[in-house]
Amino acid sequence: SLDEAVTTAMLRFPKFGSTKPEPDAPPTVDAGPPGATVVLLVDDEPAVRNLFALALRREGYHVVEANDGVEALAIAERLPNIDLVVTDIVMPKMKGPEMAARLRERRPELQFVFVSGYVVSDDLGPNAHMLAKPFMRQDLIRKVFDVIGPPKS
């Protein structure tokens, strides 16, 4: 009779998603090439944010994305060369106007484009421009161009 040899192998893999950064870890920031026109894009809906970012990148703007106002403040602290903030008004954690007010404390000259599907009657502060949802990709590009001009390269 033949003896059967049995080999047992044990493989250990990390849990899916277990390599996520700690919740308090600051987001990574890419300042872009020297002299780039930097747009900080803040929206809590990833699909919407991705569409906006793609449209602006295709035009030559360097886009840095944030999920909400809290993350945007953390990014802005480490990225001094932001030319424009494009932000949703209604977001969890911190609304767009509150985030803008806090950013203006450090950078009063900073320009903002607020986007919203709601009628906005609040004062959005200085250097504030409005773009009502829904809008076409070209409407966003035209508004950004009108506020800060073409991308520098």
JSON list of C-alpha atoms in Angstrom, two decimals:
[
{"chain": "A", "resi": 1, "resn": "SER", "atom": "CA", "xyz": [0.00, 0.00, 0.00]},
{"chain": "A", "resi": 2, "resn": "LEU", "atom": "CA", "xyz": [1.12, 3.52, -0.71]},
{"chain": "A", "resi": 3, "resn": "ASP", "atom": "CA", "xyz": [1.32, 6.08, 2.05]},
{"chain": "A", "resi": 4, "resn": "GLU", "atom": "CA", "xyz": [-0.29, 9.32, 1.10]},
{"chain": "A", "resi": 5, "resn": "ALA", "atom": "CA", "xyz": [1.58, 12.47, 1.95]},
{"chain": "A", "resi": 6, "resn": "VAL", "atom": "CA", "xyz": [-0.59, 15.39, 2.86]},
{"chain": "A", "resi": 7, "resn": "THR", "atom": "CA", "xyz": [0.77, 18.89, 2.70]},
{"chain": "A", "resi": 8, "resn": "THR", "atom": "CA", "xyz": [-1.01, 21.68, 4.45]},
{"chain": "A", "resi": 9, "resn": "ALA", "atom": "CA", "xyz": [-0.26, 25.27, 3.57]},
{"chain": "A", "resi": 10, "resn": "MET", "atom": "CA", "xyz": [-1.55, 28.20, 5.57]},
{"chain": "A", "resi": 11, "resn": "LEU", "atom": "CA", "xyz": [-1.75, 31.56, 3.84]},
{"chain": "A", "resi": 12, "resn": "ARG", "atom": "CA", "xyz": [-2.50, 34.75, 5.72]},
{"chain": "A", "resi": 13, "resn": "PHE", "atom": "CA", "xyz": [-3.81, 37.81, 3.95]},
{"chain": "A", "resi": 14, "resn": "PRO", "atom": "CA", "xyz": [-4.67, 41.16, 5.48]},
{"chain": "A", "resi": 15, "resn": "LYS", "atom": "CA", "xyz": [-8.35, 41.87, 5.81]},
{"chain": "A", "resi": 16, "resn": "PHE", "atom": "CA", "xyz": [-9.73, 43.73, 2.83]},
{"chain": "A", "resi": 17, "resn": "GLY", "atom": "CA", "xyz": [-9.63, 47.43, 3.61]},
{"chain": "A", "resi": 18, "resn": "SER", "atom": "CA", "xyz": [-7.56, 46.99, 6.75]},
{"chain": "A", "resi": 19, "resn": "THR", "atom": "CA", "xyz": [-4.79, 49.18, 5.36]},
{"chain": "A", "resi": 20, "resn": "LYS", "atom": "CA", "xyz": [-6.95, 52.29, 5.51]},
{"chain": "A", "resi": 21, "resn": "PRO", "atom": "CA", "xyz": [-5.25, 55.28, 7.09]},
{"chain": "A", "resi": 22, "resn": "GLU", "atom": "CA", "xyz": [-6.30, 56.25, 10.58]},
{"chain": "A", "resi": 23, "resn": "PRO", "atom": "CA", "xyz": [-9.37, 58.53, 10.55]},
{"chain": "A", "resi": 24, "resn": "ASP", "atom": "CA", "xyz": [-7.36, 61.43, 11.97]},
{"chain": "A", "resi": 25, "resn": "ALA", "atom": "CA", "xyz": [-4.50, 61.01, 9.50]},
{"chain": "A", "resi": 26, "resn": "PRO", "atom": "CA", "xyz": [-4.12, 64.13, 7.36]},
{"chain": "A", "resi": 27, "resn": "PRO", "atom": "CA", "xyz": [-5.01, 63.61, 3.70]},
{"chain": "A", "resi": 28, "resn": "THR", "atom": "CA", "xyz": [-2.15, 63.42, 1.23]},
{"chain": "A", "resi": 29, "resn": "VAL", "atom": "CA", "xyz": [-1.74, 66.57, -0.80]},
{"chain": "A", "resi": 30, "resn": "ASP", "atom": "CA", "xyz": [-0.21, 67.01, -4.25]},
{"chain": "A", "resi": 31, "resn": "ALA", "atom": "CA", "xyz": [0.64, 70.66, -4.84]},
{"chain": "A", "resi": 32, "resn": "GLY", "atom": "CA", "xyz": [1.03, 70.06, -8.56]},
{"chain": "A", "resi": 33, "resn": "PRO", "atom": "CA", "xyz": [3.81, 71.34, -10.77]},
{"chain": "A", "resi": 34, "resn": "PRO", "atom": "CA", "xyz": [5.41, 74.69, -9.89]},
{"chain": "A", "resi": 35, "resn": "GLY", "atom": "CA", "xyz": [3.18, 77.55, -10.98]},
{"chain": "A", "resi": 36, "resn": "ALA", "atom": "CA", "xyz": [0.12, 75.34, -11.53]},
{"chain": "A", "resi": 37, "resn": "THR", "atom": "CA", "xyz": [-3.34, 76.83, -11.10]},
{"chain": "A", "resi": 38, "resn": "VAL", "atom": "CA", "xyz": [-4.72, 74.89, -8.13]},
{"chain": "A", "resi": 39, "resn": "VAL", "atom": "CA", "xyz": [-8.43, 74.30, -7.56]},
{"chain": "A", "resi": 40, "resn": "LEU", "atom": "CA", "xyz": [-9.57, 72.77, -4.27]},
{"chain": "A", "resi": 41, "resn": "LEU", "atom": "CA", "xyz": [-12.75, 70.84, -5.08]},
{"chain": "A", "resi": 42, "resn": "VAL", "atom": "CA", "xyz": [-14.99, 70.03, -2.10]},
{"chain": "A", "resi": 43, "resn": "ASP", "atom": "CA", "xyz": [-18.05, 67.80, -2.45]},
{"chain": "A", "resi": 44, "resn": "ASP", "atom": "CA", "xyz": [-19.32, 64.94, -0.30]},
{"chain": "A", "resi": 45, "resn": "GLU", "atom": "CA", "xyz": [-20.66, 62.98, -3.29]},
{"chain": "A", "resi": 46, "resn": "PRO", "atom": "CA", "xyz": [-17.74, 61.11, -4.91]},
{"chain": "A", "resi": 47, "resn": "ALA", "atom": "CA", "xyz": [-19.45, 60.69, -8.30]},
{"chain": "A", "resi": 48, "resn": "VAL", "atom": "CA", "xyz": [-20.19, 64.40, -8.57]},
{"chain": "A", "resi": 49, "resn": "ARG", "atom": "CA", "xyz": [-16.74, 65.38, -7.32]},
{"chain": "A", "resi": 50, "resn": "ASN", "atom": "CA", "xyz": [-15.07, 63.01, -9.80]},
{"chain": "A", "resi": 51, "resn": "LEU", "atom": "CA", "xyz": [-17.02, 64.48, -12.72]},
{"chain": "A", "resi": 52, "resn": "PHE", "atom": "CA", "xyz": [-16.11, 68.05, -11.72]},
{"chain": "A", "resi": 53, "resn": "ALA", "atom": "CA", "xyz": [-12.45, 67.10, -11.17]},
{"chain": "A", "resi": 54, "resn": "LEU", "atom": "CA", "xyz": [-12.19, 65.36, -14.53]},
{"chain": "A", "resi": 55, "resn": "ALA", "atom": "CA", "xyz": [-13.67, 68.36, -16.37]},
{"chain": "A", "resi": 56, "resn": "LEU", "atom": "CA", "xyz": [-11.28, 70.80, -14.68]},
{"chain": "A", "resi": 57, "resn": "ARG", "atom": "CA", "xyz": [-8.23, 68.58, -15.17]},
{"chain": "A", "resi": 58, "resn": "ARG", "atom": "CA", "xyz": [-9.00, 68.25, -18.88]},
{"chain": "A", "resi": 59, "resn": "GLU", "atom": "CA", "xyz": [-8.82, 72.04, -19.09]},
{"chain": "A", "resi": 60, "resn": "GLY", "atom": "CA", "xyz": [-5.39, 72.07, -17.44]},
{"chain": "A", "resi": 61, "resn": "TYR", "atom": "CA", "xyz": [-6.24, 73.01, -13.85]},
{"chain": "A", "resi": 62, "resn": "HIS", "atom": "CA", "xyz": [-4.52, 71.09, -11.03]},
{"chain": "A", "resi": 63, "resn": "VAL", "atom": "CA", "xyz": [-7.34, 69.73, -8.87]},
{"chain": "A", "resi": 64, "resn": "VAL", "atom": "CA", "xyz": [-7.07, 68.67, -5.23]},
{"chain": "A", "resi": 65, "resn": "GLU", "atom": "CA", "xyz": [-10.16, 66.90, -3.89]},
{"chain": "A", "resi": 66, "resn": "ALA", "atom": "CA", "xyz": [-11.75, 66.93, -0.45]},
{"chain": "A", "resi": 67, "resn": "ASN", "atom": "CA", "xyz": [-14.76, 64.96, 0.82]},
{"chain": "A", "resi": 68, "resn": "ASP", "atom": "CA", "xyz": [-16.03, 67.68, 3.13]},
{"chain": "A", "resi": 69, "resn": "GLY", "atom": "CA", "xyz": [-15.25, 71.01, 4.74]},
{"chain": "A", "resi": 70, "resn": "VAL", "atom": "CA", "xyz": [-13.20, 69.47, 7.56]},
{"chain": "A", "resi": 71, "resn": "GLU", "atom": "CA", "xyz": [-10.91, 67.68, 5.11]},
{"chain": "A", "resi": 72, "resn": "ALA", "atom": "CA", "xyz": [-10.68, 70.82, 2.96]},
{"chain": "A", "resi": 73, "resn": "LEU", "atom": "CA", "xyz": [-9.43, 72.85, 5.96]},
{"chain": "A", "resi": 74, "resn": "ALA", "atom": "CA", "xyz": [-6.76, 70.22, 6.66]},
{"chain": "A", "resi": 75, "resn": "ILE", "atom": "CA", "xyz": [-5.64, 70.30, 3.02]},
{"chain": "A", "resi": 76, "resn": "ALA", "atom": "CA", "xyz": [-5.60, 74.10, 2.88]},
{"chain": "A", "resi": 77, "resn": "GLU", "atom": "CA", "xyz": [-3.31, 74.25, 5.91]},
{"chain": "A", "resi": 78, "resn": "ARG", "atom": "CA", "xyz": [-0.70, 72.23, 4.03]},
{"chain": "A", "resi": 79, "resn": "LEU", "atom": "CA", "xyz": [-1.28, 73.67, 0.56]},
{"chain": "A", "resi": 80, "resn": "PRO", "atom": "CA", "xyz": [-0.68, 77.43, 0.41]},
{"chain": "A", "resi": 81, "resn": "ASN", "atom": "CA", "xyz": [-0.97, 77.77, -3.37]},
{"chain": "A", "resi": 82, "resn": "ILE", "atom": "CA", "xyz": [-4.74, 77.24, -3.78]},
{"chain": "A", "resi": 83, "resn": "ASP", "atom": "CA", "xyz": [-6.16, 79.67, -6.35]},
{"chain": "A", "resi": 84, "resn": "LEU", "atom": "CA", "xyz": [-9.84, 78.74, -6.09]},
{"chain": "A", "resi": 85, "resn": "VAL", "atom": "CA", "xyz": [-12.17, 76.65, -3.94]},
{"chain": "A", "resi": 86, "resn": "VAL", "atom": "CA", "xyz": [-15.13, 75.05, -5.71]},
{"chain": "A", "resi": 87, "resn": "THR", "atom": "CA", "xyz": [-17.48, 73.75, -3.04]},
{"chain": "A", "resi": 88, "resn": "ASP", "atom": "CA", "xyz": [-20.92, 72.36, -2.49]},
{"chain": "A", "resi": 89, "resn": "ILE", "atom": "CA", "xyz": [-22.93, 74.38, 0.01]},
{"chain": "A", "resi": 90, "resn": "VAL", "atom": "CA", "xyz": [-24.77, 71.57, 1.78]},
{"chain": "A", "resi": 91, "resn": "MET", "atom": "CA", "xyz": [-22.41, 68.90, 3.16]},
{"chain": "A", "resi": 92, "resn": "PRO", "atom": "CA", "xyz": [-22.19, 66.81, 6.32]},
{"chain": "A", "resi": 93, "resn": "LYS", "atom": "CA", "xyz": [-19.71, 67.75, 9.08]},
{"chain": "A", "resi": 94, "resn": "MET", "atom": "CA", "xyz": [-19.26, 71.34, 7.88]},
{"chain": "A", "resi": 95, "resn": "LYS", "atom": "CA", "xyz": [-21.27, 73.37, 5.39]},
{"chain": "A", "resi": 96, "resn": "GLY", "atom": "CA", "xyz": [-19.50, 75.13, 2.53]},
{"chain": "A", "resi": 97, "resn": "PRO", "atom": "CA", "xyz": [-20.06, 78.69, 3.82]},
{"chain": "A", "resi": 98, "resn": "GLU", "atom": "CA", "xyz": [-18.62, 77.83, 7.27]},
{"chain": "A", "resi": 99, "resn": "MET", "atom": "CA", "xyz": [-15.57, 76.24, 5.65]},
{"chain": "A", "resi": 100, "resn": "ALA", "atom": "CA", "xyz": [-15.15, 79.32, 3.44]},
{"chain": "A", "resi": 101, "resn": "ALA", "atom": "CA", "xyz": [-15.33, 81.68, 6.43]},
{"chain": "A", "resi": 102, "resn": "ARG", "atom": "CA", "xyz": [-12.59, 79.71, 8.17]},
{"chain": "A", "resi": 103, "resn": "LEU", "atom": "CA", "xyz": [-10.40, 79.64, 5.05]},
{"chain": "A", "resi": 104, "resn": "ARG", "atom": "CA", "xyz": [-10.83, 83.41, 4.64]},
{"chain": "A", "resi": 105, "resn": "GLU", "atom": "CA", "xyz": [-9.39, 83.96, 8.14]},
{"chain": "A", "resi": 106, "resn": "ARG", "atom": "CA", "xyz": [-6.01, 82.88, 6.75]},
{"chain": "A", "resi": 107, "resn": "ARG", "atom": "CA", "xyz": [-6.46, 83.84, 3.10]},
{"chain": "A", "resi": 108, "resn": "PRO", "atom": "CA", "xyz": [-8.94, 86.73, 2.68]},
{"chain": "A", "resi": 109, "resn": "GLU", "atom": "CA", "xyz": [-8.18, 87.01, -1.04]},
{"chain": "A", "resi": 110, "resn": "LEU", "atom": "CA", "xyz": [-9.17, 83.39, -1.79]},
{"chain": "A", "resi": 111, "resn": "GLN", "atom": "CA", "xyz": [-11.87, 83.00, -4.44]},
{"chain": "A", "resi": 112, "resn": "PHE", "atom": "CA", "xyz": [-14.85, 80.64, -4.07]},
{"chain": "A", "resi": 113, "resn": "VAL", "atom": "CA", "xyz": [-17.38, 79.10, -6.44]},
{"chain": "A", "resi": 114, "resn": "PHE", "atom": "CA", "xyz": [-20.33, 77.69, -4.50]},
{"chain": "A", "resi": 115, "resn": "VAL", "atom": "CA", "xyz": [-22.46, 75.06, -6.24]},
{"chain": "A", "resi": 116, "resn": "SER", "atom": "CA", "xyz": [-25.89, 74.09, -5.01]},
{"chain": "A", "resi": 117, "resn": "GLY", "atom": "CA", "xyz": [-29.18, 72.68, -6.15]},
{"chain": "A", "resi": 118, "resn": "TYR", "atom": "CA", "xyz": [-30.96, 74.79, -3.53]},
{"chain": "A", "resi": 119, "resn": "VAL", "atom": "CA", "xyz": [-32.01, 78.42, -3.65]},
{"chain": "A", "resi": 120, "resn": "VAL", "atom": "CA", "xyz": [-29.37, 80.25, -1.65]},
{"chain": "A", "resi": 121, "resn": "SER", "atom": "CA", "xyz": [-30.34, 83.39, 0.20]},
{"chain": "A", "resi": 122, "resn": "ASP", "atom": "CA", "xyz": [-27.42, 83.41, 2.65]},
{"chain": "A", "resi": 123, "resn": "ASP", "atom": "CA", "xyz": [-24.57, 85.84, 2.28]},
{"chain": "A", "resi": 124, "resn": "LEU", "atom": "CA", "xyz": [-21.70, 83.68, 1.07]},
{"chain": "A", "resi": 125, "resn": "GLY", "atom": "CA", "xyz": [-19.07, 86.27, 1.93]},
{"chain": "A", "resi": 126, "resn": "PRO", "atom": "CA", "xyz": [-16.49, 88.13, -0.17]},
{"chain": "A", "resi": 127, "resn": "ASN", "atom": "CA", "xyz": [-15.07, 86.68, -3.38]},
{"chain": "A", "resi": 128, "resn": "ALA", "atom": "CA", "xyz": [-18.05, 84.33, -3.62]},
{"chain": "A", "resi": 129, "resn": "HIS", "atom": "CA", "xyz": [-19.54, 83.24, -6.92]},
{"chain": "A", "resi": 130, "resn": "MET", "atom": "CA", "xyz": [-22.57, 81.00, -7.38]},
{"chain": "A", "resi": 131, "resn": "LEU", "atom": "CA", "xyz": [-23.25, 78.19, -9.84]},
{"chain": "A", "resi": 132, "resn": "ALA", "atom": "CA", "xyz": [-26.69, 76.58, -9.59]},
{"chain": "A", "resi": 133, "resn": "LYS", "atom": "CA", "xyz": [-27.08, 72.82, -10.08]},
{"chain": "A", "resi": 134, "resn": "PRO", "atom": "CA", "xyz": [-27.80, 71.24, -12.42]},
{"chain": "A", "resi": 135, "resn": "PHE", "atom": "CA", "xyz": [-25.27, 72.59, -14.87]},
{"chain": "A", "resi": 136, "resn": "MET", "atom": "CA", "xyz": [-23.26, 71.36, -17.82]},
{"chain": "A", "resi": 137, "resn": "ARG", "atom": "CA", "xyz": [-19.54, 70.65, -17.68]},
{"chain": "A", "resi": 138, "resn": "GLN", "atom": "CA", "xyz": [-18.91, 73.73, -19.82]},
{"chain": "A", "resi": 139, "resn": "ASP", "atom": "CA", "xyz": [-20.80, 75.92, -17.32]},
{"chain": "A", "resi": 140, "resn": "LEU", "atom": "CA", "xyz": [-18.38, 74.90, -14.57]},
{"chain": "A", "resi": 141, "resn": "ILE", "atom": "CA", "xyz": [-15.35, 75.48, -16.77]},
{"chain": "A", "resi": 142, "resn": "ARG", "atom": "CA", "xyz": [-16.67, 78.89, -17.88]},
{"chain": "A", "resi": 143, "resn": "LYS", "atom": "CA", "xyz": [-17.34, 79.93, -14.26]},
{"chain": "A", "resi": 144, "resn": "VAL", "atom": "CA", "xyz": [-13.85, 78.87, -13.11]},
{"chain": "A", "resi": 145, "resn": "PHE", "atom": "CA", "xyz": [-12.29, 80.64, -16.10]},
{"chain": "A", "resi": 146, "resn": "ASP", "atom": "CA", "xyz": [-14.29, 83.81, -15.36]},
{"chain": "A", "resi": 147, "resn": "VAL", "atom": "CA", "xyz": [-13.20, 83.81, -11.70]},
{"chain": "A", "resi": 148, "resn": "ILE", "atom": "CA", "xyz": [-9.48, 82.91, -11.95]},
{"chain": "A", "resi": 149, "resn": "GLY", "atom": "CA", "xyz": [-8.69, 82.89, -15.66]},
{"chain": "A", "resi": 150, "resn": "PRO", "atom": "CA", "xyz": [-7.08, 80.15, -17.72]},
{"chain": "A", "resi": 151, "resn": "PRO", "atom": "CA", "xyz": [-4.78, 77.62, -16.08]},
{"chain": "A", "resi": 152, "resn": "LYS", "atom": "CA", "xyz": [-1.16, 78.66, -15.78]},
{"chain": "A", "resi": 153, "resn": "SER", "atom": "CA", "xyz": [1.35, 76.19, -17.08]}
]
